[in-house]
XYZ file of C-alpha atoms in Angstrom:
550
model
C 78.904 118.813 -6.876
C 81.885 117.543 -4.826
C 84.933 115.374 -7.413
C 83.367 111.892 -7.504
C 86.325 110.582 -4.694
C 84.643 113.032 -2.147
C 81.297 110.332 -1.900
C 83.907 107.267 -1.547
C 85.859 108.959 1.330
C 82.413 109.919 2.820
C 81.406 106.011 2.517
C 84.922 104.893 3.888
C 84.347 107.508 6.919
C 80.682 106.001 7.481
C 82.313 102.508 7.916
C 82.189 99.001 6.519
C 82.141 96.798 9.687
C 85.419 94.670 9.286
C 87.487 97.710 8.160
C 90.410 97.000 4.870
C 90.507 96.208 1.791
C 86.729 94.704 1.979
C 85.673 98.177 3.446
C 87.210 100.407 0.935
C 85.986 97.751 -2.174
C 82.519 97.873 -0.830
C 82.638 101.883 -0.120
C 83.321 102.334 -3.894
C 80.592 100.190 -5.235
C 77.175 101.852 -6.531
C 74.697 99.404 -7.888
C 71.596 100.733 -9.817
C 68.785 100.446 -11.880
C 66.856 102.227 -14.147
C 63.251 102.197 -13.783
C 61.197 104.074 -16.681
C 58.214 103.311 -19.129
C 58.642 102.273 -22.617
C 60.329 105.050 -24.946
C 61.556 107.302 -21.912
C 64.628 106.228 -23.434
C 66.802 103.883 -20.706
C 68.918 101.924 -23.268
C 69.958 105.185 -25.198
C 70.682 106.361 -21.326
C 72.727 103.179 -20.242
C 74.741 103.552 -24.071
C 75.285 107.253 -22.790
C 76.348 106.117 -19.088
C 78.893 103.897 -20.695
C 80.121 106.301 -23.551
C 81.110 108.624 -20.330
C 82.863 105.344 -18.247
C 85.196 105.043 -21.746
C 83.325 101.732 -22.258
C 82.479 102.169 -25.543
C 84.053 105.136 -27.914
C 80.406 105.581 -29.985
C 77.110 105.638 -29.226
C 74.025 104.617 -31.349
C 70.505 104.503 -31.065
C 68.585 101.703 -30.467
C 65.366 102.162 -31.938
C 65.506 99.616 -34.571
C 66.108 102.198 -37.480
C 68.407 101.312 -40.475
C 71.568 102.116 -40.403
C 71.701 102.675 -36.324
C 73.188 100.126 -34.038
C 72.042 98.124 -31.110
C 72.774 99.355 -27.920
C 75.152 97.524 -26.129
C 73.070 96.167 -23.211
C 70.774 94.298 -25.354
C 71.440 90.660 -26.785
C 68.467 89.069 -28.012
C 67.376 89.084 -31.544
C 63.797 90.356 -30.460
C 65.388 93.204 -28.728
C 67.567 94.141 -31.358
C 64.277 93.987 -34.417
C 62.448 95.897 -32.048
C 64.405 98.409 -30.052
C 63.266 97.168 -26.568
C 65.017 95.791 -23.892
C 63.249 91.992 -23.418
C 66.090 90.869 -20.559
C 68.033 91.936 -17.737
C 71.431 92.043 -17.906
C 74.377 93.486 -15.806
C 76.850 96.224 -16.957
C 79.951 96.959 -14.626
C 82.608 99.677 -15.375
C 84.836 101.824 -13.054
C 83.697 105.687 -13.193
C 86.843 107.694 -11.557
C 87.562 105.707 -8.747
C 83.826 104.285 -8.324
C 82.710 101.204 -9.816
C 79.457 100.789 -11.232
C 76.796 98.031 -11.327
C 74.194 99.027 -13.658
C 71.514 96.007 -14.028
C 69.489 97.047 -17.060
C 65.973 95.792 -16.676
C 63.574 95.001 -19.294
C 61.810 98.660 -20.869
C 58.749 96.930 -22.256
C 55.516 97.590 -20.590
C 54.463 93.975 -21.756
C 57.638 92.654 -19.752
C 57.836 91.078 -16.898
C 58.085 90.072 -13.726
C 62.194 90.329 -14.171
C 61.962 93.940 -13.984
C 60.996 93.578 -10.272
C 63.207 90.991 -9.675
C 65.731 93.284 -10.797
C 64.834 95.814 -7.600
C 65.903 93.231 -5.180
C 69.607 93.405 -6.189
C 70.428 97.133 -6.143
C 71.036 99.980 -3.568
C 69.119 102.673 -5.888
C 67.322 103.717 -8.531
C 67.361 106.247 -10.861
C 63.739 106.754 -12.242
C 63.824 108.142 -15.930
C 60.645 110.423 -17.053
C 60.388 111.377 -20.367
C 59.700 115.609 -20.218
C 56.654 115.650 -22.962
C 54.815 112.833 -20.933
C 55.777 112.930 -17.362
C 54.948 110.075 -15.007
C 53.439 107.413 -17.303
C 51.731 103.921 -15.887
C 54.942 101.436 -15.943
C 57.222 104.034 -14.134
C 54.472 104.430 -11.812
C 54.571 100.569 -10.853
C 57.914 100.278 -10.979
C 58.244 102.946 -8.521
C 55.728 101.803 -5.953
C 58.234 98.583 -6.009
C 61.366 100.600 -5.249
C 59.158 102.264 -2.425
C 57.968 98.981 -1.266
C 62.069 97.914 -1.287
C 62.481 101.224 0.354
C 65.012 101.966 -2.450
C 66.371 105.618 -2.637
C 65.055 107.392 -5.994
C 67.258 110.208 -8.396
C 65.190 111.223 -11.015
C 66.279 112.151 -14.575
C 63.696 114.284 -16.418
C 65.070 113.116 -20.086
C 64.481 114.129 -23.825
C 64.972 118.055 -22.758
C 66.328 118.421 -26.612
C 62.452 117.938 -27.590
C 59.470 119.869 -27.027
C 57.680 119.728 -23.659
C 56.156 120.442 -20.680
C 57.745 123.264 -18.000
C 60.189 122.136 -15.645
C 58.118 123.257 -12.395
C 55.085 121.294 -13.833
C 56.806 117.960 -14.030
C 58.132 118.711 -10.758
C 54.553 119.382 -9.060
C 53.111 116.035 -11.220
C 56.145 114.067 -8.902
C 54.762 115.466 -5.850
C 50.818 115.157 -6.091
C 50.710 111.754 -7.550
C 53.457 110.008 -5.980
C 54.407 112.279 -2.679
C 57.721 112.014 -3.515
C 59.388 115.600 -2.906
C 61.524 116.525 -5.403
C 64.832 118.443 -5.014
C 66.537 119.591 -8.228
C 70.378 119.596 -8.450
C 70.121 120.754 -11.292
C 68.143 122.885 -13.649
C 68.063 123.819 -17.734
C 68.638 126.458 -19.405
C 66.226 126.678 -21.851
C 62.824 125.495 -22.324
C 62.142 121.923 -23.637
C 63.319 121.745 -26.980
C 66.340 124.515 -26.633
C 68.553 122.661 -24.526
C 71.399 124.776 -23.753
C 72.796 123.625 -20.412
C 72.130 123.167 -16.740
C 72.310 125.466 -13.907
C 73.765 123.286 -10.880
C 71.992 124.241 -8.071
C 74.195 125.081 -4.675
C 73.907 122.504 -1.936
C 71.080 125.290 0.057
C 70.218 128.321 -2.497
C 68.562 129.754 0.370
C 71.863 130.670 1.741
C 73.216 131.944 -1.096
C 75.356 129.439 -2.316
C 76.870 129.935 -5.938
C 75.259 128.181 -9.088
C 77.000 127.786 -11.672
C 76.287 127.109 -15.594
C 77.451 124.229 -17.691
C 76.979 124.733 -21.010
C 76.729 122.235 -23.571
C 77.726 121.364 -27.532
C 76.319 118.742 -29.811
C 77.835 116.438 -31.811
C 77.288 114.766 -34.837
C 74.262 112.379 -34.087
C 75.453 112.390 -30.160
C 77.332 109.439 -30.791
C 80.572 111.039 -28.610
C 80.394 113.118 -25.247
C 79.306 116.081 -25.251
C 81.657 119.292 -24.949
C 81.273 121.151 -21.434
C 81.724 124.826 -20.432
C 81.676 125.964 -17.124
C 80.595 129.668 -16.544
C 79.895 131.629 -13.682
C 76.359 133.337 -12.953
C 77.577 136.466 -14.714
C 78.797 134.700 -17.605
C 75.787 132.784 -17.949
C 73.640 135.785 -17.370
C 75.578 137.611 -20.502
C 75.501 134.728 -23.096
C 71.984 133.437 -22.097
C 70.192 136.396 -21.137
C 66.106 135.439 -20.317
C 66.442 131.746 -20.464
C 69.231 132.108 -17.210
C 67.279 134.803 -15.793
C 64.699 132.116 -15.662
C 66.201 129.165 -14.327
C 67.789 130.775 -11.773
C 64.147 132.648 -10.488
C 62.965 128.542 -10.781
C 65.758 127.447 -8.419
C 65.283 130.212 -6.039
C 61.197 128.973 -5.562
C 62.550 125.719 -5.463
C 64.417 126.751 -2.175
C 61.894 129.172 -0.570
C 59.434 125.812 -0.957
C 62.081 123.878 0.732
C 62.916 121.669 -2.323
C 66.866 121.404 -1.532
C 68.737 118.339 -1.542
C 68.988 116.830 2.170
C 70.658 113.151 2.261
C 68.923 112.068 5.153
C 65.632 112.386 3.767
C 66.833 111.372 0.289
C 68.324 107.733 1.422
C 64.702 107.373 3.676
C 62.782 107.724 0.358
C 61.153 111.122 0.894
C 63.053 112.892 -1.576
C 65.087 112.268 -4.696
C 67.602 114.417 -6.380
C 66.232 115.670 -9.935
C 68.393 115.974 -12.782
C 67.382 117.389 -16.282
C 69.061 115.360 -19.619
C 69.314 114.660 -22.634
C 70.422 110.818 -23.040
C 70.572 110.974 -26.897
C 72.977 114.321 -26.924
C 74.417 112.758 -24.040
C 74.048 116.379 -22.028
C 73.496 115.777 -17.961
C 74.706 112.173 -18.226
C 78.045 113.156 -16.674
C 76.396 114.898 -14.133
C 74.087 111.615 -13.332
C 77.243 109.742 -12.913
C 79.040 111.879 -10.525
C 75.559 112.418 -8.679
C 75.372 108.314 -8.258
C 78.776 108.442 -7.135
C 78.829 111.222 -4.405
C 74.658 110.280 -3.575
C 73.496 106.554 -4.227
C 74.649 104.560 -0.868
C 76.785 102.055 -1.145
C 76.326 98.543 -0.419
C 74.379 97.873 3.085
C 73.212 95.518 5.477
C 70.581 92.727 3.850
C 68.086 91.189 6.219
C 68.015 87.018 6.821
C 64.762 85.222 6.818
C 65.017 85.748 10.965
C 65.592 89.265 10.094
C 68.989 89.440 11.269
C 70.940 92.328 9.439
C 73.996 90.501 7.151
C 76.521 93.262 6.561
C 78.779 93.151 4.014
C 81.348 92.355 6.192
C 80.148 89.009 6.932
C 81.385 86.006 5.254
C 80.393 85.497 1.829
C 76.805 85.204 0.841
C 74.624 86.145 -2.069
C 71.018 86.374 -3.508
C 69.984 84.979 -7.319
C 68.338 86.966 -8.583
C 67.877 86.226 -12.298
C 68.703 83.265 -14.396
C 69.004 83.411 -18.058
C 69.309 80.753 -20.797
C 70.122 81.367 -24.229
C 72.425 84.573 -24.061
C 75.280 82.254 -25.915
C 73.703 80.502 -29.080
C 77.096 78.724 -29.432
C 77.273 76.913 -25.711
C 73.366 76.905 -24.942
C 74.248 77.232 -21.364
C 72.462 78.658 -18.451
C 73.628 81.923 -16.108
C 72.210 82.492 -12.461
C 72.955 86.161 -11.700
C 73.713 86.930 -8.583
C 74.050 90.136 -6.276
C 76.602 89.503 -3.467
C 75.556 90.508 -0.608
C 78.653 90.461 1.612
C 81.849 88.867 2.085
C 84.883 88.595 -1.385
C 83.951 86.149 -3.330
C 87.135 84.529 -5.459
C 86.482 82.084 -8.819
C 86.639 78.583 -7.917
C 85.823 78.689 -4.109
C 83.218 76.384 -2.927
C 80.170 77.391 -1.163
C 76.735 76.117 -0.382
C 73.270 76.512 -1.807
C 71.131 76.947 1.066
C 68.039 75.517 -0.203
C 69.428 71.913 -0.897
C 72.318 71.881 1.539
C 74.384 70.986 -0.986
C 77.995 72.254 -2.233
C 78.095 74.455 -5.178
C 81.223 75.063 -6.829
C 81.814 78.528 -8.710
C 84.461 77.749 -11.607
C 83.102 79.533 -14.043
C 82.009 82.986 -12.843
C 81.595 86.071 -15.268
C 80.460 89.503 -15.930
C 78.345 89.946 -18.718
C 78.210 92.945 -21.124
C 75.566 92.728 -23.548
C 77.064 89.472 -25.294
C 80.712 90.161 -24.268
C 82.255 88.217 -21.334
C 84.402 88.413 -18.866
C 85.946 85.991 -16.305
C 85.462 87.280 -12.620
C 88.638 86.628 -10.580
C 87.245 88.671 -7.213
C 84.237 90.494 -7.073
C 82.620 92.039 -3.810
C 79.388 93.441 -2.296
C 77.417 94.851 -4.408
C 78.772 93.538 -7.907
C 76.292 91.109 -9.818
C 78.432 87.979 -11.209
C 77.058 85.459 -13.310
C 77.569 81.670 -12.760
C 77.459 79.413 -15.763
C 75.549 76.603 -16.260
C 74.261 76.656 -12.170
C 70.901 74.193 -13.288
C 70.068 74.017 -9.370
C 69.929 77.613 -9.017
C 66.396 79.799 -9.276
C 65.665 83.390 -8.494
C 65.402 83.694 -4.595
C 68.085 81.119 -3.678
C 70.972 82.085 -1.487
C 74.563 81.008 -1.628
C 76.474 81.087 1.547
C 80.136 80.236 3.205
C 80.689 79.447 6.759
C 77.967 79.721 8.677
C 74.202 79.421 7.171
C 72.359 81.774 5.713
C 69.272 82.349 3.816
C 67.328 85.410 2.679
C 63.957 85.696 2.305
C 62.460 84.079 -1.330
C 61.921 86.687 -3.981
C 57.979 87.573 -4.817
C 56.199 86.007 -7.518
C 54.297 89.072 -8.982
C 50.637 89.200 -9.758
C 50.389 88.083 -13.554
C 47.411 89.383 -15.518
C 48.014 87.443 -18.756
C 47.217 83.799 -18.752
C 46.945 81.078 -21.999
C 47.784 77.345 -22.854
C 50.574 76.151 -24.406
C 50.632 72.873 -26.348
C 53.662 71.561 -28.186
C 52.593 71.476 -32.306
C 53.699 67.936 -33.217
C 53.369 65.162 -29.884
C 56.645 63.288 -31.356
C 58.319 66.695 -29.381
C 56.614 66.329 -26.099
C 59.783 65.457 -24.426
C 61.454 68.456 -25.708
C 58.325 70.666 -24.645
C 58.325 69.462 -21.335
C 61.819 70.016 -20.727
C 61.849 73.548 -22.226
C 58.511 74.582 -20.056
C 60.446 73.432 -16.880
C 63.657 75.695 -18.039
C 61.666 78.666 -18.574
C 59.552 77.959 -15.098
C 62.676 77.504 -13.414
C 64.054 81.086 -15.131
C 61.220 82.537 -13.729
C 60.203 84.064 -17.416
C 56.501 82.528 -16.873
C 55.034 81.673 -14.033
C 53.419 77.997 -14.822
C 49.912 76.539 -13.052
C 48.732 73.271 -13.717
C 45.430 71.571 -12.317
C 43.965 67.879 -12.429
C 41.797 68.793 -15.599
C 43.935 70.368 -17.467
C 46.580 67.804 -17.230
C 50.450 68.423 -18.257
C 49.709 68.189 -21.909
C 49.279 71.847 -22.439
C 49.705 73.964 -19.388
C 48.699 76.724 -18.357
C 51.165 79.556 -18.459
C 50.427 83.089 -16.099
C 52.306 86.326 -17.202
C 52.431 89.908 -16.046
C 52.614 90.683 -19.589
C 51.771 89.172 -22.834
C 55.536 89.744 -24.159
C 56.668 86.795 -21.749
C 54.693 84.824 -24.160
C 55.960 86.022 -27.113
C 59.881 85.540 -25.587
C 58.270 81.880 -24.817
C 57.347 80.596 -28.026
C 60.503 82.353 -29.655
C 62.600 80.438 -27.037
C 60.981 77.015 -27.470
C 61.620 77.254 -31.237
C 65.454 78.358 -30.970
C 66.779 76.519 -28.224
C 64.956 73.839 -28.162
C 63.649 72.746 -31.432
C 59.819 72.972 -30.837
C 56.765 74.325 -32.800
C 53.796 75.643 -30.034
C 50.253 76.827 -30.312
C 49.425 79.464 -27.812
C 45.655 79.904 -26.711
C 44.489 82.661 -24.643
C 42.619 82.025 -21.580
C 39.756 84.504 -20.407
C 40.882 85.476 -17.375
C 42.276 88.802 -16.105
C 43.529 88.311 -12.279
C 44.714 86.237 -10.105
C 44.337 85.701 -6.673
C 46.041 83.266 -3.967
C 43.736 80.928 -2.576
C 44.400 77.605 -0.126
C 43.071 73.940 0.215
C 39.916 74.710 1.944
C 38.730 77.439 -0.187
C 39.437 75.790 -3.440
C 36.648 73.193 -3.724
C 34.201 76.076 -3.455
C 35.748 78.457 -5.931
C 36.556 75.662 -8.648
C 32.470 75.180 -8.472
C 32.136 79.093 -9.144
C 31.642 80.242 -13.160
C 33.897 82.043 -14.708
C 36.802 80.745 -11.716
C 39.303 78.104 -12.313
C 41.858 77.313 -9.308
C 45.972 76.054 -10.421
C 48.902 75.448 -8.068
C 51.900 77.125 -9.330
C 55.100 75.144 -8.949
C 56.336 77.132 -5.796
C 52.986 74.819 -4.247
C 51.117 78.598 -4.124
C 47.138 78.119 -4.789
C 45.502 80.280 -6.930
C 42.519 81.420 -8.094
C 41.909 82.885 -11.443
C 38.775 85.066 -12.493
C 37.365 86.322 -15.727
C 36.532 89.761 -14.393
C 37.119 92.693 -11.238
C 33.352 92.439 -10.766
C 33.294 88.326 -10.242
C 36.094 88.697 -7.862
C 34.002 91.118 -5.973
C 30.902 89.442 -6.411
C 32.574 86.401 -4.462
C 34.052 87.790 -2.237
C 30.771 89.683 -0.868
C 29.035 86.471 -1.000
C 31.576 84.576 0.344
C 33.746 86.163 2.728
C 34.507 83.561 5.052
C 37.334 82.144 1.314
C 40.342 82.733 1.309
C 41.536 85.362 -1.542
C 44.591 87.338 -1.059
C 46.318 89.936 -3.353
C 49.621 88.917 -4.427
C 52.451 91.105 -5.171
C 52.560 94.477 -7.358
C 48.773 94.104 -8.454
C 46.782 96.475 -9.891
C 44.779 96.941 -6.722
């Protein structure tokens, strides 16, 4: 692997249209996510990313245990009982001369439709696998998202400290079930559960380039970086005997089967670099980081709603993609993330919200941290800055300077989760109804209403039954409210239209809500309903909607 400069000249040499200052800020931006399913272990991995970026001195682990600490990417008190990630937030820190965005998206399988979200405001993602259970359902969905995106994919194959399956069988599971070729960079010495380096893989074995063998040393509880030594094939051979002799046979089938790393076909989502780790002992997390820097593009062009390519060297503009209430107990104000998407943008400079037409003004502009803040002076493309208290601002919107722009509305995702929620006392309705539009607005529910039902206790529509949970927890906290939650018996949702809705509200086990967006849709107790409709009645309109389970 080159020094982590060599993939910021490469990205200077490619070109930022505009050339100077702008060029070189946006050449040494990466901005990432971490996709995984629940216990694959991406908060001990984002602790371990920032341990190596000097962000933190000590790690901890995160899985609720006494004694260990939080990590630091996760605020709320839910999150910290239970060792999950519940909400997104943004991490940024400099990595030799690379910056980083990492936007940490929620880990639960119950939660949400924010995790998707999430995928519309990075360049790449790195998809973490645990080694004992290999591709698992979540990773699998988040995945087909970051394909849909057409989001380039590095792969860490984590918990290589514990017992598990062979390192050419998790590579053959990536292939078959997701066609995804993968293309190690590197490879461990030692089976799963005696980790005792990685061999790093030349940039084309089949021509005989050198490996090389980094061997690693714990520490007490892997709370500090890991000790590296670098030996030659010889060396390695000497100290490790079979266990080299057999990662280096693995790497030289990997390259007779083609599986070397090609950046052409990497960045067009046909194959993603492979890296194997151990996020708790913080072994290969160095290597991720440099493998972001010199790999992961940098910041591109973003298409309008004409589909007109905005490069970053464009006048400002920028995409919300999140917004967040609650993170600061003390101010109970509101934060719009959002991922600039090209132009500088400097604190206090006054640009327009495309969607109303009117002026927004950004004095109070921040990075967030877990719950540490930070004013934002400058920031560029590809960093994610959050505005403070922006109430006109929802996921999808676009802020622009100089000449219009607007990007296409972020996806409301299929929910499969659907209940009432009523407030517990009615002297509070005033309170409820202001809280349900907060959260709506957020995007952490998705909330239907019909002419039956009335707006006494709407109907709320999740992807998973966590949102509901965060709901309640939310209405109590921040805004003073008792609710009873009742669950609906439906399973799936599909989008629907004026004509087709008489029909379908006169259907059993069908009930038909607009969402607040104005979308129409249909929800059914069962698979076999829906298809039992639709066979019947093919001339209605019913129309998957995004990331279902079809």
């Amino acid at each position: 692997m080159n020094s982590p400069s060599a993939g910021i000249e490469a990205s200077v040499r490619a070109g930022t249209p505009g050339g100077g200052r702008l060029a070189e800020e946006v050449a040494r931006r990466r901005t990432f996510a971490v996709i995984s399913h629940p216990d694959a272990g991406k908060s001990t991995l984002t602790e371990a990313l920032a341990l190596h970026a000097k962000v933190i001195s000590e790690a901890g682990a995160i899985h609720g245990k006494a004694g260990r600490k939080s990590t630091v990417s996760d605020w709320m008190e839910m999150e910290k009982a239970r060792g999950i990630s519940v909400s997104s937030t943004a991490l940024q820190f400099e990595y030799g001369d690379c910056v980083i965005n990492l936007v940490d998206t929620p880990g639960h399988s119950d939660f949400s439709e924010d995790t998707y979200r999430v995928l519309t405001a990075v360049d790449a993602a790195v998809m973490l696998i645990d080694a004992a259970k290999g591709l698992e359902p979540q990773t699998l969905k988040l995945f087909q998202v970051a394909r849909d995106r057409g989001i380039p994919v590095i792969t860490v194959i984590n918990k290589w400290d514990r017992p598990g399956r062979a390192p050419l069988e998790l590579l053959d599971e990536i292939l078959d079930r997701i066609g995804l070729t993968p293309t190690p960079l590197f490879l461990p010495v030692g089976i799963a559960g005696d980790f005792r380096g990685l061999l790093r893989r030349g940039p084309a074995e089949s021509e005989g380039a050198p490996a090389e063998y980094i061997h690693f040393t714990r520490t007490a509880g892997g709370a500090t970086i890991a000790p590296e030594e670098h030996h030659t094939p010889e060396q390695a051979a000497a100290q490790e005997g079979d266990a080299w002799t057999t990662a280096a046979e693995e790497s030289e089938l990997l390259s007779a089967a083609g599986q070397d790393h090609d950046q052409e076909l990497f960045l067009a989502g046909q194959t993603s670099p492979v890296i194997y780790a151990s996020a708790m002992l913080n072994f290969g997390v160095r290597q991720l980081l440099e493998t972001l820097i010199e790999l992961a593009p940098p910041p591109g062009p973003r298409a309008d709603l004409a589909g007109t390519p905005r490069i970053p060297a464009d006048p400002f503009s920028a995409v919300i993609f999140k917004v967040q209430a609650g993170m600061d107990a003390a101010h109970r104000d509101r934060l719009a993330f959002m991922r600039i998407v090209s132009g500088e943008f400097e604190r206090g400079m006054v640009v327009t919200h495309a969607q109303t037409g009117r002026p927004f003004a950004t004095k109070y502009a921040l990075t967030v941290f877990g719950r540490d803040r930070t004013t934002v002076d400058t920031a560029y493309p590809g960093d994610i800055v959050g505005l403070v208290n922006a109430t006109a601002l929802a996921p999808g919107h676009t802020l622009f300077s100089d000449k219009k722009v607007e990007f296409p509305p972020i996806p409301s995702f299929a929910p499969e989760h659907f209940a009432t929620l009523r407030a517990q006392t009615a002297g509070k309705y005033k309170q409820f109804r202001k809280a349900i539009d907060q959260l709506d607005s957020e995007g952490v529910v998705q909330v239907l209403r019909n002419d039956t039902r009335g707006d006494a206790s709407p109907v709320l529509a999740a992807v998973g039954p966590m949102q509901f949970e965060v709901v309640t927890a939310r209405m109590l906290t921040e805004f003073n409210v008792e609710t009873h939650l009742d669950f609906l018996p439906y399973q799936l949702a599909r989008r629907t239209d004026a004509a087709s809705a008489p029909e379908l509200d006169r259907q059993r086990g069908v009930e038909v809500f607009t969402r607040t967006d104005g979308v129409v849709l249909a929800l059914f107790g069962d698979r076999w309903r829906l298809q039992y409709i639709q066979k019947e009645m093919p001339t209605l309109t019913l129309e998957p909607l995004v990331a279902t389970a079809d």
